PDB file of C-alpha atoms in Angstrom:
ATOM      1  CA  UNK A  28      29.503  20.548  82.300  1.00  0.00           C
ATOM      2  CA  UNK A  29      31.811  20.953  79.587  1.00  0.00           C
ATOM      3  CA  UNK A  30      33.320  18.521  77.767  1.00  0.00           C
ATOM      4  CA  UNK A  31      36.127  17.497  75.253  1.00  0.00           C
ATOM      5  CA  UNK A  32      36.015  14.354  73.524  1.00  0.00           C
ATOM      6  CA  UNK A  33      38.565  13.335  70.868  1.00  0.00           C
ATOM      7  CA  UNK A  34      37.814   9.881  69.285  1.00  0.00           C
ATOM      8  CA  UNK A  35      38.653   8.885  65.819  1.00  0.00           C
ATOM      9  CA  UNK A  36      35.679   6.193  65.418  1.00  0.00           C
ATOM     10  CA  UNK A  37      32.535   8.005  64.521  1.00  0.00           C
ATOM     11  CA  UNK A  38      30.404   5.125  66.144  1.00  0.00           C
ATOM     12  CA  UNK A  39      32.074   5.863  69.554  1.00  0.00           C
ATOM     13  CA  UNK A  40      31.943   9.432  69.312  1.00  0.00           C
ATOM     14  CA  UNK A  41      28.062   8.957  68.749  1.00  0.00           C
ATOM     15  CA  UNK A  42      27.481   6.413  72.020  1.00  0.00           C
ATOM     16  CA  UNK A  43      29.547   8.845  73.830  1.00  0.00           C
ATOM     17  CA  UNK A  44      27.339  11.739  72.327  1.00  0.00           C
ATOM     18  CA  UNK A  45      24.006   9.993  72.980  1.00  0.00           C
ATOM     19  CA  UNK A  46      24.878   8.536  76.524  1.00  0.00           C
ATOM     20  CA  UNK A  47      25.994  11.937  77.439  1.00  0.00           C
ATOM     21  CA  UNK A  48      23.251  13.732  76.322  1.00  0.00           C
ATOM     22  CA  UNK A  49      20.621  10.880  77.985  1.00  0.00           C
ATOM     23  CA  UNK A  50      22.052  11.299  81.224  1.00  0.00           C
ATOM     24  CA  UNK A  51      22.231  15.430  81.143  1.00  0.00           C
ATOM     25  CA  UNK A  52      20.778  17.300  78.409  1.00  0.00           C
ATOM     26  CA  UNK A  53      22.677  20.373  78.947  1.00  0.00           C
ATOM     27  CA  UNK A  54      25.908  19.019  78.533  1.00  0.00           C
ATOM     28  CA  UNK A  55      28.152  21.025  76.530  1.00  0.00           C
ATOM     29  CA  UNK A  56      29.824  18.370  74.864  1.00  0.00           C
ATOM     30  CA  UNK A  57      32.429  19.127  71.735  1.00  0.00           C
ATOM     31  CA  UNK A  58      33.919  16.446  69.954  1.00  0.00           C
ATOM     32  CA  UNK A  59      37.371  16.008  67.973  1.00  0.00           C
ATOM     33  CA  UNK A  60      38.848  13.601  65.580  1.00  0.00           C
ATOM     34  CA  UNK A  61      42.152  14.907  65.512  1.00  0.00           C
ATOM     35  CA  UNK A  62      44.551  16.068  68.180  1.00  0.00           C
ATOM     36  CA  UNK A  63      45.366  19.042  66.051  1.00  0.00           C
ATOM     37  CA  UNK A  64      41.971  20.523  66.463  1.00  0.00           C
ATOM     38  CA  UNK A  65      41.195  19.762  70.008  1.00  0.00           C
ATOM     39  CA  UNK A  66      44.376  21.697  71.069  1.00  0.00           C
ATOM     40  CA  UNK A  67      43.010  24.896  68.936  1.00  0.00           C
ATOM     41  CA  UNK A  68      39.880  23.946  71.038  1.00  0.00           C
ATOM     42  CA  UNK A  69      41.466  23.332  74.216  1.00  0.00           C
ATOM     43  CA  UNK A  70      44.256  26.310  74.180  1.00  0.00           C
ATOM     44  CA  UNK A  71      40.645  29.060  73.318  1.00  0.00           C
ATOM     45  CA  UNK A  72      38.623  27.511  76.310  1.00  0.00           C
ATOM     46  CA  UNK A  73      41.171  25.545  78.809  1.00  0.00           C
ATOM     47  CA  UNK A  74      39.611  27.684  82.096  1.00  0.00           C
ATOM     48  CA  UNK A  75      36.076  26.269  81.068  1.00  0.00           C
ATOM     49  CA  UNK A  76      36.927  22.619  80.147  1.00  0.00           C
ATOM     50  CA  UNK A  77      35.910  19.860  83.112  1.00  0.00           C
ATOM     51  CA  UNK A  78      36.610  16.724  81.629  1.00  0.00           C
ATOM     52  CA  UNK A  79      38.806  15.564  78.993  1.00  0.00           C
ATOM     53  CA  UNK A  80      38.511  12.401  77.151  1.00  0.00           C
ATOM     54  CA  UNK A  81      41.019  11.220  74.587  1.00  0.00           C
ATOM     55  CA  UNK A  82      41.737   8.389  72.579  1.00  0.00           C
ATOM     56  CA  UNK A  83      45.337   7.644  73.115  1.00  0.00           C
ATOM     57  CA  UNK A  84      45.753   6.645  68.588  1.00  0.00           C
ATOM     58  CA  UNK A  85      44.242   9.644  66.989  1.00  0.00           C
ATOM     59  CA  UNK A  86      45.391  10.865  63.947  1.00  0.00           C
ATOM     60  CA  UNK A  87      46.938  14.412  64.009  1.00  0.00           C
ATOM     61  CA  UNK A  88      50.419  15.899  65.401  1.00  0.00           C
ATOM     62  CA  UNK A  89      50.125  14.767  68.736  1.00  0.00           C
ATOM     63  CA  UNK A  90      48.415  11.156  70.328  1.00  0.00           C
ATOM     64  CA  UNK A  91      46.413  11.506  73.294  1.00  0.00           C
ATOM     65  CA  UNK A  92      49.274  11.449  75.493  1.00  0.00           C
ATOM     66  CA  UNK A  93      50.757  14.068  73.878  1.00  0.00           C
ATOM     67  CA  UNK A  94      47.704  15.817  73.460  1.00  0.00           C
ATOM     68  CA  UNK A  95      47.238  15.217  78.056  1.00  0.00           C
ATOM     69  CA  UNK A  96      50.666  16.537  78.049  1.00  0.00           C
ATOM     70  CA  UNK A  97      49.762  19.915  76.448  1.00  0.00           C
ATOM     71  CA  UNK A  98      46.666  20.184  78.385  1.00  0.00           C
ATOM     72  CA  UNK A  99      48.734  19.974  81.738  1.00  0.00           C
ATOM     73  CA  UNK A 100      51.690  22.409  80.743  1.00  0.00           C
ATOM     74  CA  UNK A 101      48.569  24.834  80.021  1.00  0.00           C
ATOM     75  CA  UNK A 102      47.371  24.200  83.686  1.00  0.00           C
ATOM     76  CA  UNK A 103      44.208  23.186  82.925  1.00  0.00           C
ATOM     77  CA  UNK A 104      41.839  22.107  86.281  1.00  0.00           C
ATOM     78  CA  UNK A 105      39.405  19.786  84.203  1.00  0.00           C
ATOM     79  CA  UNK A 106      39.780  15.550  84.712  1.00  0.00           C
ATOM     80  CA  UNK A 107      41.665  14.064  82.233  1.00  0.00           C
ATOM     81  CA  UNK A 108      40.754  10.140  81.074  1.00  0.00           C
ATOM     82  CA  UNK A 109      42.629   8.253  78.333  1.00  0.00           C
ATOM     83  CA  UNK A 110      40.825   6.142  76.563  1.00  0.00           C
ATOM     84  CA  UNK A 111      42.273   3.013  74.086  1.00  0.00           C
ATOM     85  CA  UNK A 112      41.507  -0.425  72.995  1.00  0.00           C
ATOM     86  CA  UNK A 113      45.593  -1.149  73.033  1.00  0.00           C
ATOM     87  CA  UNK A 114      47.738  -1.592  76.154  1.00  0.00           C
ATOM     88  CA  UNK A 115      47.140   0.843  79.187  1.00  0.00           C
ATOM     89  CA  UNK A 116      49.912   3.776  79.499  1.00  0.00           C
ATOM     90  CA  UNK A 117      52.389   2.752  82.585  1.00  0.00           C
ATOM     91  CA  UNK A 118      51.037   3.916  85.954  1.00  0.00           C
ATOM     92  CA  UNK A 119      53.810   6.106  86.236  1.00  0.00           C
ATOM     93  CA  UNK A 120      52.961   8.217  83.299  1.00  0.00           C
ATOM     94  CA  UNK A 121      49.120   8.313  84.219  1.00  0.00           C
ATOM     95  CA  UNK A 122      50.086   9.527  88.114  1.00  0.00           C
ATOM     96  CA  UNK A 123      52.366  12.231  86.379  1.00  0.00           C
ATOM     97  CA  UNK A 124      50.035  13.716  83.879  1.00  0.00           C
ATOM     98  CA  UNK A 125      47.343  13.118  86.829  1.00  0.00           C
ATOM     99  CA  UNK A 126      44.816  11.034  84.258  1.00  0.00           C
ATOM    100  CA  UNK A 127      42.778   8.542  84.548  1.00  0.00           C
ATOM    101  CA  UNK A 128      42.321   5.195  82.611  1.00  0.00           C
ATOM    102  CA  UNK A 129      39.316   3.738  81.157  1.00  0.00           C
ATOM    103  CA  UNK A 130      39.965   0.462  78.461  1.00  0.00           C
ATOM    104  CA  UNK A 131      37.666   0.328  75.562  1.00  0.00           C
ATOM    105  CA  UNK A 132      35.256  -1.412  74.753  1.00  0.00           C
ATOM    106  CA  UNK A 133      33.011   0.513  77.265  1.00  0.00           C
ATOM    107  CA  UNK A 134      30.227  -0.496  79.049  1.00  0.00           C
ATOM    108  CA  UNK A 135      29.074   3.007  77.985  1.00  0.00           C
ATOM    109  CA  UNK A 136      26.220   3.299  80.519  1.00  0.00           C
ATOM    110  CA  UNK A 137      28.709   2.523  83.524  1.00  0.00           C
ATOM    111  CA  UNK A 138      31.641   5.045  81.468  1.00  0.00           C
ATOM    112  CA  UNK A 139      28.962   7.409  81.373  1.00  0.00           C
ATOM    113  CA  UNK A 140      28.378   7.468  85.098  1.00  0.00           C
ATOM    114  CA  UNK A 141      32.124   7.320  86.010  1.00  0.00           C
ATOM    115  CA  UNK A 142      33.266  10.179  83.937  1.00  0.00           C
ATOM    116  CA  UNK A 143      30.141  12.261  85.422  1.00  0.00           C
ATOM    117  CA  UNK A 144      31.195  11.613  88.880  1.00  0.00           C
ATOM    118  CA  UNK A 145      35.156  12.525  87.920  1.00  0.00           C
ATOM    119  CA  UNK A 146      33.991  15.856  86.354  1.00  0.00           C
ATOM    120  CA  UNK A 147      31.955  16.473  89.224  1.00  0.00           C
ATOM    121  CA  UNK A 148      34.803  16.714  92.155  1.00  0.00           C
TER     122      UNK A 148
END
C-alpha cells in the first residue's frame, strides 16, 4: 500500500508512522509537511498512490483542500481523507472532491484500521 501523509505536527506524523508500520510493515508510507511538496510528490507518482491523508491547515501554497482539489483534477484513483482538529469541511464539498472525514484527535488504533480498510476497496 502506498501512502501520502501530509501533517504539520511531527508528533502526529510519528503515531501515524508507527501505527502504520505496526499494523503492515511493508507499507510504503511518505510523509509531508507542506502542501508544496506533497504535490511534487503526488503529480511524480499519482497512478501508484492509494490513500491520501491531509491535514486540512498545512503550511505551503495550497491547504488540504486545495491540495484534494489538485489530486482530483489529476484523476488520481487512491482514497482521499481530510484530516483537522477545526470544523469539518461542508458535506457538499467532501461528496464533490469524493473524500472522506476523520476529526482529530484520533483514536489512532481505530484511524489506523479505518484508513486500511478505505485503501483496500
Amino acid at each position: 500500500m502506498h501512502v501520502v501523509h501530509l501533517e504539520d505536527d511531527a508528533p502526529l506524523r510519528e503515531i501515524l508512522r508507527a501505527s502504520f508500520q505496526a499494523a503492515d510493515p511493508d507499507i510504503d508510507l511518505i510523509q509531508f509537511i507542506t502542501s508544496d511538496e506533497a504535490l511534487e510528490y503526488i503529480e511524480e507518482h499519482v497512478d501508484t498512490i492509494d490513500l491520501y491523508v491531509f491535514d486540512i491547515r498545512v503550511p505551503g501554497s495550497l491547504d488540504g483542500i486545495d491540495l484534494a482539489r489538485k489530486v482530483r483534477e489529476l484523476d488520481a484513483p487512491g482514497v482521499i481523507v481530510l484530516t483537522s482538529a477545526y470544523s469539518p469541511p461542508k458535506r457538499e464539498l467532501l461528496h464533490e472532491l469524493q473524500c472522506e472525514w476523520f476529526p482529530k484527535p484520533w483514536h489512532i488504533m481505530e484511524t489506523t484500521k479505518k484508513l486500511f480498510e478505505l485503501a483496500r476497496r
